[in-house]
Short mmCIF file of C-alpha atoms in Angstrom, two decimals:
data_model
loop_
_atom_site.label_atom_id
_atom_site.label_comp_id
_atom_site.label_asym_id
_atom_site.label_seq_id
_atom_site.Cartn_x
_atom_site.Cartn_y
_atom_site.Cartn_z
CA UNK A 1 45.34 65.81 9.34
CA UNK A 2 44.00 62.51 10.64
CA UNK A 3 46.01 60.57 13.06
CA UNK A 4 47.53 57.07 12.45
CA UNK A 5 44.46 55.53 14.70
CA UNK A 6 41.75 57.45 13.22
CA UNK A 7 43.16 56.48 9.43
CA UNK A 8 43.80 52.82 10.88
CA UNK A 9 40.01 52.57 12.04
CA UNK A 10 39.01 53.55 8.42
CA UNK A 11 40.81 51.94 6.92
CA UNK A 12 39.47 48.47 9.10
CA UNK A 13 36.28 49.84 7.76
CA UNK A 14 36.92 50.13 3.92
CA UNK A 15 38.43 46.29 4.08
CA UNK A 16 35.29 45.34 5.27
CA UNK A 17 33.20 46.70 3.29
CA UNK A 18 35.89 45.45 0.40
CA UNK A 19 35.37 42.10 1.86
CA UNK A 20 31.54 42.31 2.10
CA UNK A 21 31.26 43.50 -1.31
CA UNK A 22 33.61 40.35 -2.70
CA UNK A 23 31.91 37.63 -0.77
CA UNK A 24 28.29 39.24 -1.61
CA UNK A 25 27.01 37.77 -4.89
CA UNK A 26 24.02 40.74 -4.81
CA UNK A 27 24.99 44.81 -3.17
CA UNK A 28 22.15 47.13 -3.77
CA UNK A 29 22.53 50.75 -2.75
CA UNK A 30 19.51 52.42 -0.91
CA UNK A 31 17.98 55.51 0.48
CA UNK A 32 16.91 54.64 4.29
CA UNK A 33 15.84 58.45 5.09
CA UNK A 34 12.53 58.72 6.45
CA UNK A 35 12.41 55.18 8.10
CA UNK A 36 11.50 55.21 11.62
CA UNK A 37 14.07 53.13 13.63
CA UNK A 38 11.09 50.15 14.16
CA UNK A 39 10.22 50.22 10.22
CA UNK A 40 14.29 49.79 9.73
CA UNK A 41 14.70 46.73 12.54
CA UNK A 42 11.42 45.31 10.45
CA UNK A 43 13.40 45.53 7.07
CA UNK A 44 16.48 43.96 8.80
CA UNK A 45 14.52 41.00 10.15
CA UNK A 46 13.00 40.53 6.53
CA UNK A 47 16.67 40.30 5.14
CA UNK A 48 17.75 38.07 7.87
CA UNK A 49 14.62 35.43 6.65
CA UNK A 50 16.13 35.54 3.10
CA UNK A 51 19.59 35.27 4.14
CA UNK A 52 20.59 38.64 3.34
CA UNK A 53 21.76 41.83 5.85
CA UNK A 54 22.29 45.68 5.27
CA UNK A 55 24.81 48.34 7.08
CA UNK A 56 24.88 51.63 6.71
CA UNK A 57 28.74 53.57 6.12
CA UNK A 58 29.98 56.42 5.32
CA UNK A 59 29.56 57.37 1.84
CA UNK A 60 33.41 58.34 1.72
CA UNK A 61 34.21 55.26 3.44
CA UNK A 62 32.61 53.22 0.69
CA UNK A 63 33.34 55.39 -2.03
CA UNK A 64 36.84 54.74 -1.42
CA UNK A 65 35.95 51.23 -1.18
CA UNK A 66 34.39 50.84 -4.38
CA UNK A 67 37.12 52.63 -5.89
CA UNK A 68 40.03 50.15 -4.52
CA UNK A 69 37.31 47.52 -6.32
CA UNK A 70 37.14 49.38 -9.45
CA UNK A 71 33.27 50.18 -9.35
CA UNK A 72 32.10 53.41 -10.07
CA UNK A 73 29.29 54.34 -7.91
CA UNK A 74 29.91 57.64 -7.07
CA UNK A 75 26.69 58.81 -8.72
CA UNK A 76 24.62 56.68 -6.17
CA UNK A 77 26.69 57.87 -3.19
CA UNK A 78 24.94 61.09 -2.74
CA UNK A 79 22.77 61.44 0.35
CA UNK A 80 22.54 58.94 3.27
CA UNK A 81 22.91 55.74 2.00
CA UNK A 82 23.06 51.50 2.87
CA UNK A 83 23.94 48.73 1.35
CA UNK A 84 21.95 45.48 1.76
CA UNK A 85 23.98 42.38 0.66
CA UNK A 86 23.43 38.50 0.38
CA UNK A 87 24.30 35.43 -1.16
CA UNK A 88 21.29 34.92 -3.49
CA UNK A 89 21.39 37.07 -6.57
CA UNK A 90 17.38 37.95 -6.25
CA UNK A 91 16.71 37.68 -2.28
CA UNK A 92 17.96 41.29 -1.18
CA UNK A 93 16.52 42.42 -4.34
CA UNK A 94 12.59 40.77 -3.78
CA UNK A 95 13.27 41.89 -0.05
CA UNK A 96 13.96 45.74 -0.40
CA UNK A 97 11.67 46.06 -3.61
CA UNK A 98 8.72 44.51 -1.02
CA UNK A 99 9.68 46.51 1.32
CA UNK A 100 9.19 49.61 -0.45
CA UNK A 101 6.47 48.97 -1.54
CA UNK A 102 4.86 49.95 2.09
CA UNK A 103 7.19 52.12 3.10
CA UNK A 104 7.69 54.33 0.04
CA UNK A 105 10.56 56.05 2.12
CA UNK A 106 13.17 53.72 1.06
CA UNK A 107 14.46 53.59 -2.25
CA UNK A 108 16.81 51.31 -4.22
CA UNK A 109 19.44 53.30 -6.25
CA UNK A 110 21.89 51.15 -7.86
CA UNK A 111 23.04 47.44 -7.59
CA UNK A 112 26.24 44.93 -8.19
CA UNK A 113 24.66 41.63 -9.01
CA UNK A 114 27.74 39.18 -9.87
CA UNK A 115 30.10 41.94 -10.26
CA UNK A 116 28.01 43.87 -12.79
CA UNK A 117 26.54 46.89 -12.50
CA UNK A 118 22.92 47.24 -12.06
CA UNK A 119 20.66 50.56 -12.61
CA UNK A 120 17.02 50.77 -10.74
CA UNK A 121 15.48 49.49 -14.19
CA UNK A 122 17.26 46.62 -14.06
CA UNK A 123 16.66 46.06 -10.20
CA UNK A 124 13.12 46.64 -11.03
CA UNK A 125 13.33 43.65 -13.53
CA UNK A 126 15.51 40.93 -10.82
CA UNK A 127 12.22 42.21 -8.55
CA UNK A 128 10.18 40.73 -10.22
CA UNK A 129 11.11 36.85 -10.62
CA UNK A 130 10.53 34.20 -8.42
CA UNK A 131 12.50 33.53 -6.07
CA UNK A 132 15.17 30.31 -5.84
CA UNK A 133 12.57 28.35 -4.32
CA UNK A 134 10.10 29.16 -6.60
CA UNK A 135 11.59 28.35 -9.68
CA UNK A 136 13.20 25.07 -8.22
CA UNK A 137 9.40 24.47 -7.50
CA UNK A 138 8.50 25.16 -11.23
CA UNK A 139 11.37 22.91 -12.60
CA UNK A 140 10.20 20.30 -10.30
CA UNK A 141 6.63 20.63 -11.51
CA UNK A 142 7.97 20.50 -14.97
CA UNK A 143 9.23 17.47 -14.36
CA UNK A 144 6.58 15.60 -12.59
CA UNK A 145 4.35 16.86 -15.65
CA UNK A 146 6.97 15.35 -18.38
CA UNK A 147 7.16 11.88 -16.02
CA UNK A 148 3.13 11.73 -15.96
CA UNK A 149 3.01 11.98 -19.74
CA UNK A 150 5.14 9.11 -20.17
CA UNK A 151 3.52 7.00 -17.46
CA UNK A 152 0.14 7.51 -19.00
CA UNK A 153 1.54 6.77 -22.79
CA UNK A 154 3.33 3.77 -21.75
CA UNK A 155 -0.07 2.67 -19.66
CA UNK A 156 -1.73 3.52 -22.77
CA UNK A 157 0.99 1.37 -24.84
CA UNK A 158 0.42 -1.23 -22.53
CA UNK A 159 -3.29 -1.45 -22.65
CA UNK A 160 -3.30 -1.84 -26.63
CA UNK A 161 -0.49 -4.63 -26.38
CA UNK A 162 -3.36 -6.33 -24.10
CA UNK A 163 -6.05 -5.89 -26.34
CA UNK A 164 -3.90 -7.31 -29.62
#
């Protein structure tokens, strides 16, 4: 049996994954085998940019985790896995799915986005919208487009007042 430090340690370590996993609005699970160690320091520099980070635990350690949350993710935990995190629901998401894209080495397996659970179909689909900035860019062209319409009709209005 485990002494009182070793079970102390992990249990330091399943709190913070606990507390990772509660503060995180996006988790996805992935398989990191077959990355060389400059191809993973890339991928964590590309989560950095978007605000996002991965770590890589034991898969006890986080199964027990994810039990004390009540998520069931014990089909994902086989093999070496990581979990990338981040406050944005779609950054990690764009980020790995990019990613893998050139390295096909690394592959997403399952995701928590908001507290739900979310297959690699679904994690497929979050890959593929724009991203926060890009979709507060097409509101804010939306906008411009509904303002310019209304300029130019009440130019227009103007002009015919004028001419009566």
């Amino acid at each position: 049996m485990a002494s009182e430090a070793i079970l102390a340690k992990k249990q330091l370590i399943i709190d913070e994954i606990k507390d990772r996993v509660q503060s995180a609005t996006t988790v996805v699970l992935f398989d990191y085998r077959g990355l060389t160690d400059s191809e993973a320091k890339e991928l964590r520099i590309k989560l950095k940019e978007s605000n996002s980070d991965y770590k890589v635990y034991k898969n006890t350690l986080m199964a027990r985790a994810f039990n004390d949350l009540d998520i069931d993710l014990s089909e994902a935990l086989s093999g070496p896995s990581a979990f990338a995190f981040g406050e944005d629901q779609v950054a990690p998401i764009k980020t790995l799915s990019d990613f893998a894209k050139n390295h096909p080495a690394l592959v997403l397996k399952v995701g928590i986005i908001d507290g739900e659970k979310a297959d690699q179909a679904k994690l497929a689909e979050y890959a593929t919208l724009p991203s926060r900035e890009g979709l507060l860019t097409m509101l804010a062209g939306g906008m411009m487009g509904i303002a310019r319409d209304l300029s130019i009709c009440l130019d227009l209005y103007s002009q015919q007042k004028e001419e009566n």
